[in-house]
PDB file of C-alpha atoms in Angstrom:
ATOM      1  CA  MET A 178      -8.957  28.684   8.653  1.00  0.00           C
ATOM      2  CA  HIS A 179     -11.392  26.560  10.704  1.00  0.00           C
ATOM      3  CA  ASN A 180     -11.599  27.110  14.405  1.00  0.00           C
ATOM      4  CA  GLN A 181     -10.059  24.643  16.761  1.00  0.00           C
ATOM      5  CA  GLN A 182     -13.366  23.113  17.822  1.00  0.00           C
ATOM      6  CA  THR A 183     -14.697  22.420  14.329  1.00  0.00           C
ATOM      7  CA  LEU A 184     -12.887  20.330  11.721  1.00  0.00           C
ATOM      8  CA  LYS A 185     -13.931  19.886   8.106  1.00  0.00           C
ATOM      9  CA  LEU A 186     -13.240  16.348   6.922  1.00  0.00           C
ATOM     10  CA  LEU A 187     -13.484  15.116   3.354  1.00  0.00           C
ATOM     11  CA  PHE A 188     -14.235  11.389   3.065  1.00  0.00           C
ATOM     12  CA  VAL A 189     -13.149   9.938  -0.292  1.00  0.00           C
ATOM     13  CA  ILE A 190     -15.177   6.754  -0.708  1.00  0.00           C
ATOM     14  CA  ASN A 191     -14.460   3.979  -3.184  1.00  0.00           C
ATOM     15  CA  PRO A 192     -17.907   2.329  -3.454  1.00  0.00           C
ATOM     16  CA  VAL A 193     -16.521  -0.824  -5.082  1.00  0.00           C
ATOM     17  CA  SER A 194     -13.794  -1.529  -2.497  1.00  0.00           C
ATOM     18  CA  GLY A 195     -13.896  -4.904  -0.809  1.00  0.00           C
ATOM     19  CA  GLY A 196     -16.033  -6.672  -3.392  1.00  0.00           C
ATOM     20  CA  LYS A 197     -19.820  -7.069  -3.313  1.00  0.00           C
ATOM     21  CA  GLU A 198     -20.138  -7.564   0.431  1.00  0.00           C
ATOM     22  CA  LYS A 199     -19.560  -4.062   1.812  1.00  0.00           C
ATOM     23  CA  ASN A 200     -20.916  -1.564   4.284  1.00  0.00           C
ATOM     24  CA  ASP A 201     -22.790   1.584   3.412  1.00  0.00           C
ATOM     25  CA  TRP A 202     -19.763   3.654   4.387  1.00  0.00           C
ATOM     26  CA  GLU A 203     -21.356   7.066   3.947  1.00  0.00           C
ATOM     27  CA  THR A 204     -24.313   6.198   6.204  1.00  0.00           C
ATOM     28  CA  SER A 205     -22.001   4.861   8.927  1.00  0.00           C
ATOM     29  CA  ILE A 206     -19.838   7.991   8.789  1.00  0.00           C
ATOM     30  CA  ARG A 207     -22.856  10.322   8.862  1.00  0.00           C
ATOM     31  CA  ASP A 208     -24.185   8.458  11.906  1.00  0.00           C
ATOM     32  CA  TYR A 209     -20.864   8.993  13.691  1.00  0.00           C
ATOM     33  CA  PHE A 210     -20.862  12.748  13.065  1.00  0.00           C
ATOM     34  CA  LYS A 211     -24.554  13.536  13.581  1.00  0.00           C
ATOM     35  CA  ASP A 212     -24.128  14.579  17.221  1.00  0.00           C
ATOM     36  CA  ILE A 213     -20.635  16.121  17.172  1.00  0.00           C
ATOM     37  CA  PRO A 214     -19.648  19.622  15.952  1.00  0.00           C
ATOM     38  CA  HIS A 215     -17.543  18.636  12.938  1.00  0.00           C
ATOM     39  CA  ILE A 216     -18.279  18.863   9.229  1.00  0.00           C
ATOM     40  CA  ALA A 217     -18.219  15.676   7.106  1.00  0.00           C
ATOM     41  CA  GLU A 218     -18.047  16.124   3.327  1.00  0.00           C
ATOM     42  CA  PHE A 219     -18.105  13.235   0.852  1.00  0.00           C
ATOM     43  CA  TYR A 220     -16.599  12.440  -2.530  1.00  0.00           C
ATOM     44  CA  LEU A 221     -17.568   9.142  -4.201  1.00  0.00           C
ATOM     45  CA  LEU A 222     -15.080   7.762  -6.701  1.00  0.00           C
ATOM     46  CA  THR A 223     -16.551   6.791 -10.071  1.00  0.00           C
ATOM     47  CA  GLY A 224     -13.598   5.138 -11.806  1.00  0.00           C
ATOM     48  CA  GLY A 225     -13.576   7.951 -14.371  1.00  0.00           C
ATOM     49  CA  ASN A 226     -11.530  11.123 -14.128  1.00  0.00           C
ATOM     50  CA  ASP A 227     -11.306  10.771 -10.332  1.00  0.00           C
ATOM     51  CA  LYS A 228      -7.858  12.147  -9.634  1.00  0.00           C
ATOM     52  CA  SER A 229      -8.196  15.563 -11.287  1.00  0.00           C
ATOM     53  CA  SER A 230     -11.806  15.964 -10.133  1.00  0.00           C
ATOM     54  CA  LEU A 231     -10.882  15.137  -6.536  1.00  0.00           C
ATOM     55  CA  GLN A 232      -7.904  17.479  -6.650  1.00  0.00           C
ATOM     56  CA  HIS A 233     -10.208  20.328  -7.741  1.00  0.00           C
ATOM     57  CA  TYR A 234     -12.707  19.438  -4.996  1.00  0.00           C
ATOM     58  CA  ILE A 235      -9.982  19.481  -2.317  1.00  0.00           C
ATOM     59  CA  GLN A 236      -8.819  22.892  -3.508  1.00  0.00           C
ATOM     60  CA  THR A 237     -12.411  24.163  -3.490  1.00  0.00           C
ATOM     61  CA  ILE A 238     -13.544  23.075  -0.021  1.00  0.00           C
ATOM     62  CA  THR A 239     -10.103  23.231   1.716  1.00  0.00           C
ATOM     63  CA  PRO A 240     -10.643  20.388   4.212  1.00  0.00           C
ATOM     64  CA  ASP A 241      -8.647  20.035   7.422  1.00  0.00           C
ATOM     65  CA  ARG A 242      -8.242  16.299   6.776  1.00  0.00           C
ATOM     66  CA  VAL A 243      -8.869  14.022   3.818  1.00  0.00           C
ATOM     67  CA  VAL A 244      -9.886  10.441   4.571  1.00  0.00           C
ATOM     68  CA  ALA A 245      -9.392   7.541   2.140  1.00  0.00           C
ATOM     69  CA  VAL A 246     -12.258   5.060   2.551  1.00  0.00           C
ATOM     70  CA  GLY A 247     -11.149   2.034   0.561  1.00  0.00           C
ATOM     71  CA  GLY A 248      -8.200  -0.266  -0.012  1.00  0.00           C
ATOM     72  CA  ASP A 249      -4.576   0.410  -0.899  1.00  0.00           C
ATOM     73  CA  GLY A 250      -5.505   1.822  -4.320  1.00  0.00           C
ATOM     74  CA  THR A 251      -7.720   4.492  -2.762  1.00  0.00           C
ATOM     75  CA  VAL A 252      -5.093   5.295  -0.109  1.00  0.00           C
ATOM     76  CA  LYS A 253      -2.458   5.615  -2.820  1.00  0.00           C
ATOM     77  CA  MET A 254      -4.530   7.969  -4.980  1.00  0.00           C
ATOM     78  CA  VAL A 255      -5.337  10.282  -2.054  1.00  0.00           C
ATOM     79  CA  THR A 256      -1.680  10.177  -0.957  1.00  0.00           C
ATOM     80  CA  GLU A 257      -0.576  11.335  -4.411  1.00  0.00           C
ATOM     81  CA  LEU A 258      -2.861  14.382  -4.089  1.00  0.00           C
ATOM     82  CA  LEU A 259      -1.855  15.246  -0.514  1.00  0.00           C
ATOM     83  CA  LYS A 260       1.888  14.622  -0.692  1.00  0.00           C
ATOM     84  CA  GLU A 261       4.000  17.663   0.116  1.00  0.00           C
ATOM     85  CA  THR A 262       0.932  19.480   1.508  1.00  0.00           C
ATOM     86  CA  SER A 263       0.106  20.107   5.163  1.00  0.00           C
ATOM     87  CA  ILE A 264      -3.268  18.312   4.959  1.00  0.00           C
ATOM     88  CA  PRO A 265      -3.232  15.084   7.005  1.00  0.00           C
ATOM     89  CA  LEU A 266      -4.416  11.801   5.506  1.00  0.00           C
ATOM     90  CA  GLY A 267      -6.837   9.605   7.418  1.00  0.00           C
ATOM     91  CA  ILE A 268      -7.597   5.986   6.529  1.00  0.00           C
ATOM     92  CA  ILE A 269     -10.759   3.912   6.950  1.00  0.00           C
ATOM     93  CA  PRO A 270      -9.900   0.372   5.740  1.00  0.00           C
ATOM     94  CA  ALA A 271     -12.591  -0.701   3.281  1.00  0.00           C
ATOM     95  CA  GLY A 272     -10.717  -2.834   0.772  1.00  0.00           C
ATOM     96  CA  SER A 273      -9.988  -6.536   0.410  1.00  0.00           C
ATOM     97  CA  ALA A 274      -6.440  -6.565   1.794  1.00  0.00           C
ATOM     98  CA  ASN A 275      -5.918  -3.093   3.371  1.00  0.00           C
ATOM     99  CA  GLY A 276      -2.163  -3.568   3.468  1.00  0.00           C
ATOM    100  CA  MET A 277      -1.180  -0.006   4.365  1.00  0.00           C
ATOM    101  CA  ALA A 278      -3.875   0.241   7.047  1.00  0.00           C
ATOM    102  CA  LYS A 279      -2.550  -2.952   8.638  1.00  0.00           C
ATOM    103  CA  GLU A 280       0.989  -1.596   8.467  1.00  0.00           C
ATOM    104  CA  LEU A 281      -0.087   1.546  10.320  1.00  0.00           C
ATOM    105  CA  ALA A 282      -2.221  -0.368  12.873  1.00  0.00           C
ATOM    106  CA  ILE A 283      -5.462   1.252  11.676  1.00  0.00           C
ATOM    107  CA  PRO A 284      -8.385  -0.889  12.991  1.00  0.00           C
ATOM    108  CA  LEU A 285     -11.008  -2.359  10.659  1.00  0.00           C
ATOM    109  CA  VAL A 286     -13.888  -1.200  12.885  1.00  0.00           C
ATOM    110  CA  ILE A 287     -15.103   2.033  11.327  1.00  0.00           C
ATOM    111  CA  GLU A 288     -15.806   3.870  14.604  1.00  0.00           C
ATOM    112  CA  GLU A 289     -12.320   3.068  15.900  1.00  0.00           C
ATOM    113  CA  ALA A 290     -10.724   4.202  12.634  1.00  0.00           C
ATOM    114  CA  ILE A 291     -12.630   7.523  12.754  1.00  0.00           C
ATOM    115  CA  LYS A 292     -11.565   8.053  16.355  1.00  0.00           C
ATOM    116  CA  ILE A 293      -7.922   7.838  15.241  1.00  0.00           C
ATOM    117  CA  ILE A 294      -8.609  10.357  12.476  1.00  0.00           C
ATOM    118  CA  MET A 295     -10.109  12.753  15.041  1.00  0.00           C
ATOM    119  CA  GLU A 296      -7.907  12.123  18.082  1.00  0.00           C
ATOM    120  CA  GLY A 297      -4.769  10.328  16.881  1.00  0.00           C
ATOM    121  CA  LYS A 298      -1.294  11.687  16.263  1.00  0.00           C
ATOM    122  CA  CYS A 299      -0.178  13.195  12.957  1.00  0.00           C
ATOM    123  CA  GLU A 300       3.144  11.785  11.732  1.00  0.00           C
ATOM    124  CA  LYS A 301       5.157  12.054   8.534  1.00  0.00           C
ATOM    125  CA  VAL A 302       5.397   8.888   6.420  1.00  0.00           C
ATOM    126  CA  ASP A 303       7.722   8.058   3.512  1.00  0.00           C
ATOM    127  CA  CYS A 304       6.784   6.961  -0.004  1.00  0.00           C
ATOM    128  CA  ILE A 305       8.838   5.494  -2.851  1.00  0.00           C
ATOM    129  CA  LYS A 306       8.923   7.293  -6.200  1.00  0.00           C
ATOM    130  CA  ILE A 307       8.872   4.751  -9.035  1.00  0.00           C
ATOM    131  CA  ASN A 308      10.346   5.654 -12.435  1.00  0.00           C
ATOM    132  CA  GLU A 309       9.559   9.326 -11.682  1.00  0.00           C
ATOM    133  CA  GLU A 310       5.959   8.503 -12.638  1.00  0.00           C
ATOM    134  CA  GLU A 311       4.088   7.318  -9.557  1.00  0.00           C
ATOM    135  CA  ILE A 312       4.474   6.625  -5.871  1.00  0.00           C
ATOM    136  CA  CYS A 313       4.525   3.371  -3.953  1.00  0.00           C
ATOM    137  CA  ILE A 314       3.114   3.583  -0.430  1.00  0.00           C
ATOM    138  CA  HIS A 315       3.495  -0.063   0.460  1.00  0.00           C
ATOM    139  CA  VAL A 316       5.283  -2.762  -1.584  1.00  0.00           C
ATOM    140  CA  SER A 317       6.156  -3.090  -5.267  1.00  0.00           C
ATOM    141  CA  ASP A 318       7.879  -6.039  -6.918  1.00  0.00           C
ATOM    142  CA  ILE A 319       8.941  -7.758 -10.111  1.00  0.00           C
ATOM    143  CA  GLY A 320       8.709 -11.493 -10.738  1.00  0.00           C
ATOM    144  CA  LEU A 321       6.506 -14.128  -9.176  1.00  0.00           C
ATOM    145  CA  ASN A 322       4.242 -12.024  -6.965  1.00  0.00           C
ATOM    146  CA  ALA A 323       3.610  -9.529  -9.767  1.00  0.00           C
ATOM    147  CA  MET A 324       2.725 -12.474 -12.013  1.00  0.00           C
ATOM    148  CA  LEU A 325       0.330 -13.653  -9.320  1.00  0.00           C
ATOM    149  CA  VAL A 326      -1.277 -10.188  -9.156  1.00  0.00           C
ATOM    150  CA  LYS A 327      -1.743 -10.220 -12.933  1.00  0.00           C
ATOM    151  CA  TYR A 328      -3.388 -13.649 -13.010  1.00  0.00           C
ATOM    152  CA  PHE A 329      -5.569 -12.839  -9.997  1.00  0.00           C
ATOM    153  CA  GLU A 330      -6.785  -9.616 -11.671  1.00  0.00           C
ATOM    154  CA  LYS A 331      -7.709 -11.606 -14.795  1.00  0.00           C
ATOM    155  CA  SER A 332      -9.381 -14.428 -12.879  1.00  0.00           C
ATOM    156  CA  LYS A 333     -13.175 -14.491 -12.776  1.00  0.00           C
ATOM    157  CA  LYS A 334     -12.968 -16.171  -9.392  1.00  0.00           C
ATOM    158  CA  ARG A 335     -12.239 -13.906  -6.412  1.00  0.00           C
ATOM    159  CA  GLY A 336     -11.201 -14.670  -2.843  1.00  0.00           C
ATOM    160  CA  MET A 337      -9.202 -17.785  -1.999  1.00  0.00           C
ATOM    161  CA  TRP A 338     -10.415 -19.721  -5.060  1.00  0.00           C
ATOM    162  CA  GLY A 339      -9.078 -16.965  -7.292  1.00  0.00           C
ATOM    163  CA  TYR A 340      -5.750 -16.944  -5.433  1.00  0.00           C
ATOM    164  CA  GLY A 341      -5.538 -20.726  -5.633  1.00  0.00           C
ATOM    165  CA  LYS A 342      -6.026 -20.752  -9.389  1.00  0.00           C
ATOM    166  CA  ALA A 343      -3.478 -17.967  -9.835  1.00  0.00           C
ATOM    167  CA  ILE A 344      -0.936 -19.741  -7.604  1.00  0.00           C
ATOM    168  CA  PHE A 345      -1.034 -22.934  -9.676  1.00  0.00           C
ATOM    169  CA  LYS A 346      -0.493 -20.910 -12.849  1.00  0.00           C
ATOM    170  CA  VAL A 347       2.490 -19.144 -11.242  1.00  0.00           C
ATOM    171  CA  LEU A 348       3.957 -22.447 -10.061  1.00  0.00           C
ATOM    172  CA  TRP A 349       3.719 -23.819 -13.583  1.00  0.00           C
ATOM    173  CA  GLU A 350       5.497 -20.833 -15.161  1.00  0.00           C
ATOM    174  CA  LYS A 351       7.957 -19.786 -12.436  1.00  0.00           C
ATOM    175  CA  GLN A 352      11.449 -18.981 -13.600  1.00  0.00           C
ATOM    176  CA  LYS A 353      14.415 -17.019 -12.329  1.00  0.00           C
ATOM    177  CA  MET A 354      15.414 -13.568 -13.550  1.00  0.00           C
ATOM    178  CA  ALA A 355      18.917 -12.197 -13.983  1.00  0.00           C
ATOM    179  CA  VAL A 356      18.971  -8.757 -12.364  1.00  0.00           C
ATOM    180  CA  THR A 357      21.584  -6.027 -11.927  1.00  0.00           C
ATOM    181  CA  ILE A 358      20.838  -3.858  -8.896  1.00  0.00           C
ATOM    182  CA  THR A 359      22.568  -0.573  -8.059  1.00  0.00           C
ATOM    183  CA  THR A 360      21.938   0.972  -4.622  1.00  0.00           C
ATOM    184  CA  ASP A 361      23.631   3.465  -2.287  1.00  0.00           C
ATOM    185  CA  GLU A 362      26.158   0.726  -1.467  1.00  0.00           C
ATOM    186  CA  GLY A 363      27.128  -0.269  -5.015  1.00  0.00           C
ATOM    187  CA  THR A 364      26.113  -2.780  -7.694  1.00  0.00           C
ATOM    188  CA  VAL A 365      25.254  -6.481  -7.399  1.00  0.00           C
ATOM    189  CA  LYS A 366      24.148  -9.098  -9.922  1.00  0.00           C
ATOM    190  CA  ARG A 367      21.745 -11.836  -8.839  1.00  0.00           C
ATOM    191  CA  GLN A 368      19.502 -14.632 -10.056  1.00  0.00           C
ATOM    192  CA  ALA A 369      16.105 -14.217  -8.385  1.00  0.00           C
ATOM    193  CA  TYR A 370      12.502 -15.372  -8.518  1.00  0.00           C
ATOM    194  CA  MET A 371      11.318 -12.031  -7.202  1.00  0.00           C
ATOM    195  CA  VAL A 372      12.680  -8.617  -6.189  1.00  0.00           C
ATOM    196  CA  ALA A 373      10.552  -6.449  -3.888  1.00  0.00           C
ATOM    197  CA  LEU A 374      10.835  -2.731  -3.165  1.00  0.00           C
ATOM    198  CA  ALA A 375       9.373  -2.393   0.319  1.00  0.00           C
ATOM    199  CA  ASN A 376       8.444   0.815   2.099  1.00  0.00           C
ATOM    200  CA  ALA A 377       6.410  -1.260   4.573  1.00  0.00           C
ATOM    201  CA  ARG A 378       6.954  -4.604   6.287  1.00  0.00           C
ATOM    202  CA  LYS A 379       4.117  -6.777   4.990  1.00  0.00           C
ATOM    203  CA  TYR A 380       2.030  -7.488   1.946  1.00  0.00           C
ATOM    204  CA  GLY A 381      -1.705  -6.921   2.262  1.00  0.00           C
ATOM    205  CA  THR A 382      -2.116 -10.687   2.650  1.00  0.00           C
ATOM    206  CA  GLY A 383      -0.016 -10.520   5.834  1.00  0.00           C
ATOM    207  CA  ALA A 384       3.170 -12.071   4.442  1.00  0.00           C
ATOM    208  CA  ASN A 385       6.099 -10.505   6.297  1.00  0.00           C
ATOM    209  CA  ILE A 386       8.471  -9.708   3.440  1.00  0.00           C
ATOM    210  CA  ASN A 387      10.440  -7.001   5.278  1.00  0.00           C
ATOM    211  CA  PRO A 388      10.415  -7.574   9.081  1.00  0.00           C
ATOM    212  CA  ASP A 389      12.731  -4.645   9.884  1.00  0.00           C
ATOM    213  CA  GLY A 390      10.964  -2.138   7.628  1.00  0.00           C
ATOM    214  CA  ASN A 391       9.866   1.278   8.862  1.00  0.00           C
ATOM    215  CA  VAL A 392       7.652   3.627   6.833  1.00  0.00           C
ATOM    216  CA  SER A 393       9.212   6.689   8.501  1.00  0.00           C
ATOM    217  CA  ASP A 394      12.965   5.961   8.469  1.00  0.00           C
ATOM    218  CA  GLY A 395      13.868   7.755   5.222  1.00  0.00           C
ATOM    219  CA  LYS A 396      14.851   4.498   3.486  1.00  0.00           C
ATOM    220  CA  PHE A 397      13.266   1.541   1.697  1.00  0.00           C
ATOM    221  CA  GLU A 398      14.372  -2.080   1.428  1.00  0.00           C
ATOM    222  CA  ILE A 399      15.152  -4.220  -1.585  1.00  0.00           C
ATOM    223  CA  ILE A 400      14.330  -7.859  -0.906  1.00  0.00           C
ATOM    224  CA  ILE A 401      15.806 -10.395  -3.334  1.00  0.00           C
ATOM    225  CA  VAL A 402      14.061 -13.777  -3.187  1.00  0.00           C
ATOM    226  CA  ARG A 403      16.693 -16.192  -4.486  1.00  0.00           C
ATOM    227  CA  LYS A 404      15.171 -19.523  -3.445  1.00  0.00           C
ATOM    228  CA  LEU A 405      11.532 -20.507  -3.550  1.00  0.00           C
ATOM    229  CA  ASN A 406       9.336 -23.565  -3.341  1.00  0.00           C
ATOM    230  CA  VAL A 407       5.642 -24.359  -3.093  1.00  0.00           C
ATOM    231  CA  LEU A 408       5.634 -23.897   0.675  1.00  0.00           C
ATOM    232  CA  GLU A 409       7.211 -20.437   0.351  1.00  0.00           C
ATOM    233  CA  ILE A 410       4.581 -19.311  -2.140  1.00  0.00           C
ATOM    234  CA  PHE A 411       1.710 -20.446   0.085  1.00  0.00           C
ATOM    235  CA  LYS A 412       3.408 -18.783   3.057  1.00  0.00           C
ATOM    236  CA  ALA A 413       3.551 -15.532   1.105  1.00  0.00           C
ATOM    237  CA  ILE A 414      -0.188 -15.656   0.486  1.00  0.00           C
ATOM    238  CA  PHE A 415      -1.746 -17.162   3.574  1.00  0.00           C
ATOM    239  CA  THR A 416       0.472 -16.517   6.611  1.00  0.00           C
ATOM    240  CA  ASP A 417       2.179 -13.689   8.464  1.00  0.00           C
ATOM    241  CA  ARG A 418       5.459 -15.529   8.972  1.00  0.00           C
ATOM    242  CA  SER A 419       8.698 -14.049   7.674  1.00  0.00           C
ATOM    243  CA  PHE A 420      10.623 -15.503   4.746  1.00  0.00           C
ATOM    244  CA  ARG A 421      13.515 -17.699   5.817  1.00  0.00           C
ATOM    245  CA  PRO A 422      16.742 -15.603   5.948  1.00  0.00           C
ATOM    246  CA  GLU A 423      18.769 -18.063   3.873  1.00  0.00           C
ATOM    247  CA  LYS A 424      16.320 -17.662   0.968  1.00  0.00           C
ATOM    248  CA  ILE A 425      16.388 -13.880   0.734  1.00  0.00           C
ATOM    249  CA  GLU A 426      18.849 -10.997   0.620  1.00  0.00           C
ATOM    250  CA  VAL A 427      17.995  -7.513   1.905  1.00  0.00           C
ATOM    251  CA  PHE A 428      19.490  -4.101   1.090  1.00  0.00           C
ATOM    252  CA  SER A 429      18.426  -0.827   2.720  1.00  0.00           C
ATOM    253  CA  THR A 430      18.752   2.204   0.440  1.00  0.00           C
ATOM    254  CA  THR A 431      17.444   5.605  -0.625  1.00  0.00           C
ATOM    255  CA  ASN A 432      17.923   5.011  -4.380  1.00  0.00           C
ATOM    256  CA  LEU A 433      17.667   2.077  -6.777  1.00  0.00           C
ATOM    257  CA  GLU A 434      18.435   1.349 -10.400  1.00  0.00           C
ATOM    258  CA  MET A 435      17.590  -2.169 -11.557  1.00  0.00           C
ATOM    259  CA  GLU A 436      18.094  -3.800 -14.939  1.00  0.00           C
ATOM    260  CA  ILE A 437      16.421  -7.124 -15.800  1.00  0.00           C
ATOM    261  CA  HIS A 438      17.837  -9.338 -18.544  1.00  0.00           C
ATOM    262  CA  ARG A 439      14.387  -9.743 -20.092  1.00  0.00           C
ATOM    263  CA  LYS A 440      11.010  -8.155 -19.449  1.00  0.00           C
ATOM    264  CA  ALA A 441       9.466  -9.198 -16.131  1.00  0.00           C
ATOM    265  CA  TYR A 442       6.058  -8.815 -14.491  1.00  0.00           C
ATOM    266  CA  PHE A 443       5.797  -5.653 -12.356  1.00  0.00           C
ATOM    267  CA  GLN A 444       3.236  -4.517  -9.758  1.00  0.00           C
ATOM    268  CA  VAL A 445       2.907  -1.437  -7.533  1.00  0.00           C
ATOM    269  CA  ASP A 446       0.836  -1.595  -4.336  1.00  0.00           C
ATOM    270  CA  GLY A 447      -1.167  -4.562  -5.631  1.00  0.00           C
ATOM    271  CA  GLU A 448      -1.839  -3.122  -9.109  1.00  0.00           C
ATOM    272  CA  TYR A 449      -0.306  -4.896 -12.105  1.00  0.00           C
ATOM    273  CA  LYS A 450       1.675  -2.472 -14.308  1.00  0.00           C
ATOM    274  CA  GLY A 451       2.805  -4.707 -17.159  1.00  0.00           C
ATOM    275  CA  LYS A 452       6.269  -6.030 -18.023  1.00  0.00           C
ATOM    276  CA  VAL A 453       9.430  -3.964 -17.548  1.00  0.00           C
ATOM    277  CA  LYS A 454      13.155  -4.308 -18.255  1.00  0.00           C
ATOM    278  CA  SER A 455      14.314  -1.613 -15.851  1.00  0.00           C
ATOM    279  CA  ILE A 456      13.165   0.211 -12.720  1.00  0.00           C
ATOM    280  CA  LYS A 457      14.346   3.370 -11.024  1.00  0.00           C
ATOM    281  CA  ALA A 458      13.220   4.246  -7.509  1.00  0.00           C
ATOM    282  CA  ARG A 459      14.019   6.781  -4.807  1.00  0.00           C
ATOM    283  CA  ILE A 460      12.700   7.501  -1.349  1.00  0.00           C
ATOM    284  CA  LEU A 461      10.501  10.531  -0.682  1.00  0.00           C
ATOM    285  CA  PRO A 462      11.130  10.996   3.046  1.00  0.00           C
ATOM    286  CA  GLY A 463       8.254  12.251   5.209  1.00  0.00           C
ATOM    287  CA  VAL A 464       6.274  13.279   2.146  1.00  0.00           C
ATOM    288  CA  ILE A 465       2.775  12.663   3.582  1.00  0.00           C
ATOM    289  CA  ASN A 466       1.188  13.475   6.955  1.00  0.00           C
ATOM    290  CA  VAL A 467      -0.901  10.565   8.272  1.00  0.00           C
ATOM    291  CA  MET A 468      -3.215  10.273  11.283  1.00  0.00           C
ATOM    292  CA  LEU A 469      -1.986   7.305  13.352  1.00  0.00           C
ATOM    293  CA  PRO A 470      -3.061   5.625  16.595  1.00  0.00           C
ATOM    294  CA  VAL A 471      -1.460   6.813  19.816  1.00  0.00           C
ATOM    295  CA  LEU A 472       0.457   3.893  21.361  1.00  0.00           C
ATOM    296  CA  GLU A 473      -0.236   2.865  24.943  1.00  0.00           C
ATOM    297  CA  GLU A 474       3.267   3.834  26.060  1.00  0.00           C
ATOM    298  CA  GLU A 475       2.756   7.277  24.521  1.00  0.00           C
ATOM    299  CA  LYS A 476      -0.505   7.711  26.466  1.00  0.00           C
ATOM    300  CA  VAL A 477       1.313   6.799  29.673  1.00  0.00           C
ATOM    301  CA  ALA A 478       4.125   9.266  28.920  1.00  0.00           C
ATOM    302  CA  VAL A 479       1.602  12.087  28.349  1.00  0.00           C
ATOM    303  CA  ALA A 480      -0.282  11.206  31.555  1.00  0.00           C
TER     304      ALA A 480
END
């Protein structure tokens, strides 16, 4: 056990996060810790056998906190290793979208993010278990957005040009799905362009798919997008406005079984998973401890 004054932190760095234009994250972190009595250890992801190697490293050095330095993919991988343990997760946003960091109000400035890891509050956060195989920390969906993720991953163009090209392809191919959805409240059948499973409120792009979402309420939302046009698609990519209520339907639940009449595009936390005909999901309440910013009203209450 480390003493109260000295913390051992393990920084898990994805060196390819955020594209070619990126900071030297390790140097910035070392600079922050050079004059303070805490221990900073580093693990650089290689894209190889990262998960099992990192798990062994965590067990070997027994850090007080593990920090994901990357985008949603890095945060998700570290979450999978820390879930149901007492080790808190810290986040330094270093990806392209940083959806979960935005959801949790983690600042993009590295010094401010580290300060939260050192001095913030530790709170339990939910995850969604998908098909008993993997977790979703943020938002998963079938249909149009998953198709967009697939085409964007395949595109040689990145940034807005890549999104633009992918959007036009999606617009050309868009079609409705027939879905049967069973939740805590019963079973419904719908025609939809997209069905999202949302632990959080927003996509990494900022689109507010689930305005009333809460990552710590022991539930997740199912958002059925029944009507869609060109304006709605561009809104989903480029703005932080909510979807119009008359175009969506929302269910709050702890469990989901969904059948799709034919295979549909599926993505989890921004990673395309292929086509599926069915999905099962359940909430994992408070499964991960996360270092979060202390709100101003909380500071006042303590004072």
